[in-house]
Short mmCIF file of C-alpha atoms in Angstrom, two decimals:
data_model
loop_
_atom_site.label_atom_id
_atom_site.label_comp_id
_atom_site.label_asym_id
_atom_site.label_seq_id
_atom_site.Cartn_x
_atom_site.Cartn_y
_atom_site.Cartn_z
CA UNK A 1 -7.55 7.39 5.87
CA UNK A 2 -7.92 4.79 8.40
CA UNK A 3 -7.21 0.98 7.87
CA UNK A 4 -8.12 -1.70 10.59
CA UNK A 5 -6.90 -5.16 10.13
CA UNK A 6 -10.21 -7.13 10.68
CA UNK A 7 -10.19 -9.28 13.65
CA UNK A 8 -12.31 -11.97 11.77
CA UNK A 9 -10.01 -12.74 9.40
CA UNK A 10 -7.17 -13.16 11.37
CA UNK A 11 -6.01 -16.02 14.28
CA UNK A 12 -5.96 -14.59 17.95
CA UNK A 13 -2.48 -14.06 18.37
CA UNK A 14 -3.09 -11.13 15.47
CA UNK A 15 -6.50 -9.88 16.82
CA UNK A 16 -6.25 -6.16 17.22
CA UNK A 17 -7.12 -2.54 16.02
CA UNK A 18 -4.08 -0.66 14.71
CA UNK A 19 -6.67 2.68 13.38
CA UNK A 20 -4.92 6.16 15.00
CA UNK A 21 -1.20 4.79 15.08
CA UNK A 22 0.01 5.94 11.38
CA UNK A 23 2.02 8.68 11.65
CA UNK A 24 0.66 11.81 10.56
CA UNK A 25 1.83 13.10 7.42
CA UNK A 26 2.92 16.57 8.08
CA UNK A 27 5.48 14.97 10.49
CA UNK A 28 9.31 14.43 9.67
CA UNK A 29 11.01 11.15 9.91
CA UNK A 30 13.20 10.63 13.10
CA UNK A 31 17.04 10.29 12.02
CA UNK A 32 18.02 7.42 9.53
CA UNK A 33 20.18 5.59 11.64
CA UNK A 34 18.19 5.59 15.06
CA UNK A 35 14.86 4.69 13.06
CA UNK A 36 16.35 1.37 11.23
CA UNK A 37 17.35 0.07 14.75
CA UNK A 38 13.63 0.85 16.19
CA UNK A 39 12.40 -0.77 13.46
CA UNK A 40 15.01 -3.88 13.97
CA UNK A 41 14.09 -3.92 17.21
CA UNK A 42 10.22 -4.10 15.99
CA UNK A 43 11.08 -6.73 13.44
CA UNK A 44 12.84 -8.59 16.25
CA UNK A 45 9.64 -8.72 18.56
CA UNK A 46 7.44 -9.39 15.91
CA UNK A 47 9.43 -12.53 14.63
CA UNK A 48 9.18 -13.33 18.45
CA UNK A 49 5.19 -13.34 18.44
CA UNK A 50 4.40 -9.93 20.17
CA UNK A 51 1.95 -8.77 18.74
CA UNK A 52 1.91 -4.66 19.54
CA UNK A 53 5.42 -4.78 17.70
CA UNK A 54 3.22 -5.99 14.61
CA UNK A 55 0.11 -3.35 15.07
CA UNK A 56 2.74 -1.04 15.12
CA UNK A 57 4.49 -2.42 11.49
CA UNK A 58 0.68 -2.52 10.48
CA UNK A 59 0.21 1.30 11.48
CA UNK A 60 3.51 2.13 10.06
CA UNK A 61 3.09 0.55 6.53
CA UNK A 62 -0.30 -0.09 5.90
CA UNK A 63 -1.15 2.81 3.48
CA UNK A 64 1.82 2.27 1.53
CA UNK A 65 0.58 -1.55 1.37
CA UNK A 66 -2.94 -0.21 0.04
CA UNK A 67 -1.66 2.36 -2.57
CA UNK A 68 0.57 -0.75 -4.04
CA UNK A 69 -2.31 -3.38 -4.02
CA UNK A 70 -5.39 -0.36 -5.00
CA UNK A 71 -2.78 0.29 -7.73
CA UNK A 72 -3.06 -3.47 -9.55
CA UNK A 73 -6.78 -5.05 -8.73
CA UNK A 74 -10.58 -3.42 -8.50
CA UNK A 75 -11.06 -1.53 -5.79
CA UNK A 76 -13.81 -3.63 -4.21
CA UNK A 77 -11.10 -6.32 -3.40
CA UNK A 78 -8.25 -3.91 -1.82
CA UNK A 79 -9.27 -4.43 1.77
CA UNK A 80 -8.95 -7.95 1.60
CA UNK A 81 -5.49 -8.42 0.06
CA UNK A 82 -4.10 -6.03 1.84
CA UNK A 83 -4.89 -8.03 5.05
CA UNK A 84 -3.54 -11.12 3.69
CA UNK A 85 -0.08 -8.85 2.59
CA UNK A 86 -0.21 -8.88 6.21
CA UNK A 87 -0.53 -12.16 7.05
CA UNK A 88 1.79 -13.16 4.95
CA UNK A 89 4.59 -11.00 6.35
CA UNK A 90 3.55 -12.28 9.87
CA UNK A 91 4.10 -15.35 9.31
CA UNK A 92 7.38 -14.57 7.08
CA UNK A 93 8.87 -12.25 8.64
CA UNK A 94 11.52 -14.70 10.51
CA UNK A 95 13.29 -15.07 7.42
CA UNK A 96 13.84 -11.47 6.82
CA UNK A 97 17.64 -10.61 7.43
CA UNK A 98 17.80 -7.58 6.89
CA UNK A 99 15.22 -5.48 8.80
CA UNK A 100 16.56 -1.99 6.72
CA UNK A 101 14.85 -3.99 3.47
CA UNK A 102 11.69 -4.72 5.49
CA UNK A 103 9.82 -1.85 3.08
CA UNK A 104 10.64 -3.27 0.21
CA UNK A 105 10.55 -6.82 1.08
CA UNK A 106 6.55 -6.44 1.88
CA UNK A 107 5.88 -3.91 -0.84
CA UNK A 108 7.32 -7.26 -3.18
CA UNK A 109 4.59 -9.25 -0.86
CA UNK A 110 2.36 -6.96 -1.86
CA UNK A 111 2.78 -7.03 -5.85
CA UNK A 112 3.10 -10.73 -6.18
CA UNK A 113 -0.49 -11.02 -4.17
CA UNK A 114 -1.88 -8.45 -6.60
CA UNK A 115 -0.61 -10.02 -9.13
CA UNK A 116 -1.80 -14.26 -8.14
CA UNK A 117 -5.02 -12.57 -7.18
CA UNK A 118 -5.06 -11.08 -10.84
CA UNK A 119 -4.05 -13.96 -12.36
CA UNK A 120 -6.48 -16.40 -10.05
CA UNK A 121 -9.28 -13.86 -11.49
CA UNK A 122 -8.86 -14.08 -14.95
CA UNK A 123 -11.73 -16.61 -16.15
CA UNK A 124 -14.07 -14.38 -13.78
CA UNK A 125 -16.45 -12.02 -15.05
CA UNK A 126 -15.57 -8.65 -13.55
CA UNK A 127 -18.13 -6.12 -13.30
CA UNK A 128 -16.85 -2.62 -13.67
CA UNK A 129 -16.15 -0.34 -10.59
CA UNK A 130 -18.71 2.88 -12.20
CA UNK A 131 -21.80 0.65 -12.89
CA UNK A 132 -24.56 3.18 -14.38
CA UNK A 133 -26.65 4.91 -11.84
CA UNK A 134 -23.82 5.21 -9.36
CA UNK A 135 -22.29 8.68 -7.84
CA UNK A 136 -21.43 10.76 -9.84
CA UNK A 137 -18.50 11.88 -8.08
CA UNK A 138 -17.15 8.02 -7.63
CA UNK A 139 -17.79 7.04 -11.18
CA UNK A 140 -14.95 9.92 -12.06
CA UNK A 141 -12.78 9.18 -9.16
CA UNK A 142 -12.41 5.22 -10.54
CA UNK A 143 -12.15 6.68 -13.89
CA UNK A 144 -9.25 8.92 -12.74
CA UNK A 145 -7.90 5.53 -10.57
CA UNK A 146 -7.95 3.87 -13.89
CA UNK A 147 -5.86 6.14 -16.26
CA UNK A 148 -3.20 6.10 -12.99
CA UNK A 149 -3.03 2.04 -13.22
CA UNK A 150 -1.56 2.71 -16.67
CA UNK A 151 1.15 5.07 -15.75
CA UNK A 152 4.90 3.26 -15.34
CA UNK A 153 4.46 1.53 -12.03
CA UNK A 154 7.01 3.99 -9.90
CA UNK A 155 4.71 6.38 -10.73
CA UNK A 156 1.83 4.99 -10.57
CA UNK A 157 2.85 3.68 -6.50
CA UNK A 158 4.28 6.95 -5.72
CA UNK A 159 1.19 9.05 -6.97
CA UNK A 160 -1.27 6.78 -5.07
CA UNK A 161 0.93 6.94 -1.65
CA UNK A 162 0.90 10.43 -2.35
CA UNK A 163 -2.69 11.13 -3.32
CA UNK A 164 -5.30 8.56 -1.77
CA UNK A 165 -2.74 7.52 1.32
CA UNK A 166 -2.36 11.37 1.75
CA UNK A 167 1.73 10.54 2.64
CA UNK A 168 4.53 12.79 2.36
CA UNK A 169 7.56 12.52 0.32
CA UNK A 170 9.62 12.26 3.21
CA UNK A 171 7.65 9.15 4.44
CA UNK A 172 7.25 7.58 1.09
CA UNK A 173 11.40 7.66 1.31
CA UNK A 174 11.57 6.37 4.32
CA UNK A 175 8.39 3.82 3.93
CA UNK A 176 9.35 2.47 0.49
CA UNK A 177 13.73 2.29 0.71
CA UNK A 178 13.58 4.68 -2.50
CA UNK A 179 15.60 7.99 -1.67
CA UNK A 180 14.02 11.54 -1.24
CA UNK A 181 14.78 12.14 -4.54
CA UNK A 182 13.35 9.54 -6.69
CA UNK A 183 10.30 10.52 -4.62
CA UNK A 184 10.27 13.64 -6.03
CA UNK A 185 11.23 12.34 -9.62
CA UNK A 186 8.49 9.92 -9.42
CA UNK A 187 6.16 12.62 -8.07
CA UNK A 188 7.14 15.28 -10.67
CA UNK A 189 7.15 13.11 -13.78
CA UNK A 190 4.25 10.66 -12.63
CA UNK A 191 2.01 14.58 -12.40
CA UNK A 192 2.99 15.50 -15.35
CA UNK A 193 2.09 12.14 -17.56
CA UNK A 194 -1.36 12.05 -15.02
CA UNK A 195 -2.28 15.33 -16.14
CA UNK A 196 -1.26 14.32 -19.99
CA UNK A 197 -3.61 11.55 -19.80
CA UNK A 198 -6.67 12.90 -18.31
CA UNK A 199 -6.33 16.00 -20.65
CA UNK A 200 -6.24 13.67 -23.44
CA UNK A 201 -9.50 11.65 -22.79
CA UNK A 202 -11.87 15.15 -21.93
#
């Protein structure tokens, strides 16, 4: 899946195309230690206005970023928050001190935009994501997105990075802070309630 942070919507210093940098996912992550000081080092140039350093954190983290967000709010408005996640953690990310949390510290970005979105939506009329007439085949898969919103939300992020973001378990680990195992816990149990759920509405 590619995501492009849109050059419109953005000021200058921020205007470029990160598509083709996200790490594939049948690759393994480098070695703990080494990758939290390239990714200091990242956080260091970003917070210093370089703006490579930031297509790379936008390459890096942008599908887990879109499986939080597509996990909370309709579809139709994913694209957008997700680039303003971004923005937001541009212009942040100075205050971050520890650049080890930087994961979780814009996966929290992430749910509180969701969420004010959500919230700033409310008194809106919302039409539904399968309006009659559509596909066929999209109409189920926003049915199917729909029972996962309801599942416990470390299952519901984990399934999402795993299953629309196409990520591995090893890279939701080392994307998200959570460890290998809780990965697989989430994975595991989050599968097993999924498949509970659909079989209970057919």
């Amino acid at each position: 899946m590619e995501h492009v942070l849109e050059t419109d919507r953005v000021p200058a210093v921020l205007t470029f195309q990160a598509s083709g940098r996200s790490r594939r996912v049948d690759e393994q992550p480098a070695d703990v230690a080494s990758g939290l000081g390239a990714l200091a080092a990242t956080i260091r140039a970003v917070a210093a206005g370089d703006q490579d350093a930031f297509a790379q954190l936008y390459a890096d983290y942008v599908r887990m970023v879109h499986a939080i967000v597509l996990g909370r709010v309709p579809h139709r408005d994913v694209d957008d928050l997700v680039q303003d996640v971004f923005l937001t953690a541009y212009t942040r990310v100075a205050e971050l001190r520890n650049p080890a949390a930087f994961g979780g510290w814009i996966a929290a970005i992430a749910r509180n935009r969701a969420t004010d979105h959500l919230r700033q939506s409310r008194e809106q009329v919302e039409l539904p994501e399968d309006l009659p007439g559509g596909d066929p085949i999209q109409a189920e898969t926003f049915a199917v997105l729909e029972v996962v919103r309801k599942l416990p939300e470390a299952y519901r992020e984990t399934l999402l990075m795993r299953l629309v973001e196409g990520m591995s378990g090893a890279e939701i680990a080392e994307r998200s802070g959570l460890t290998p195992a809780s990965v697989r816990v989430n994975l595991h149990r989050g599968m097993k309630l999924l498949r509970e759920r659909l079989g209970g509405e057919t």
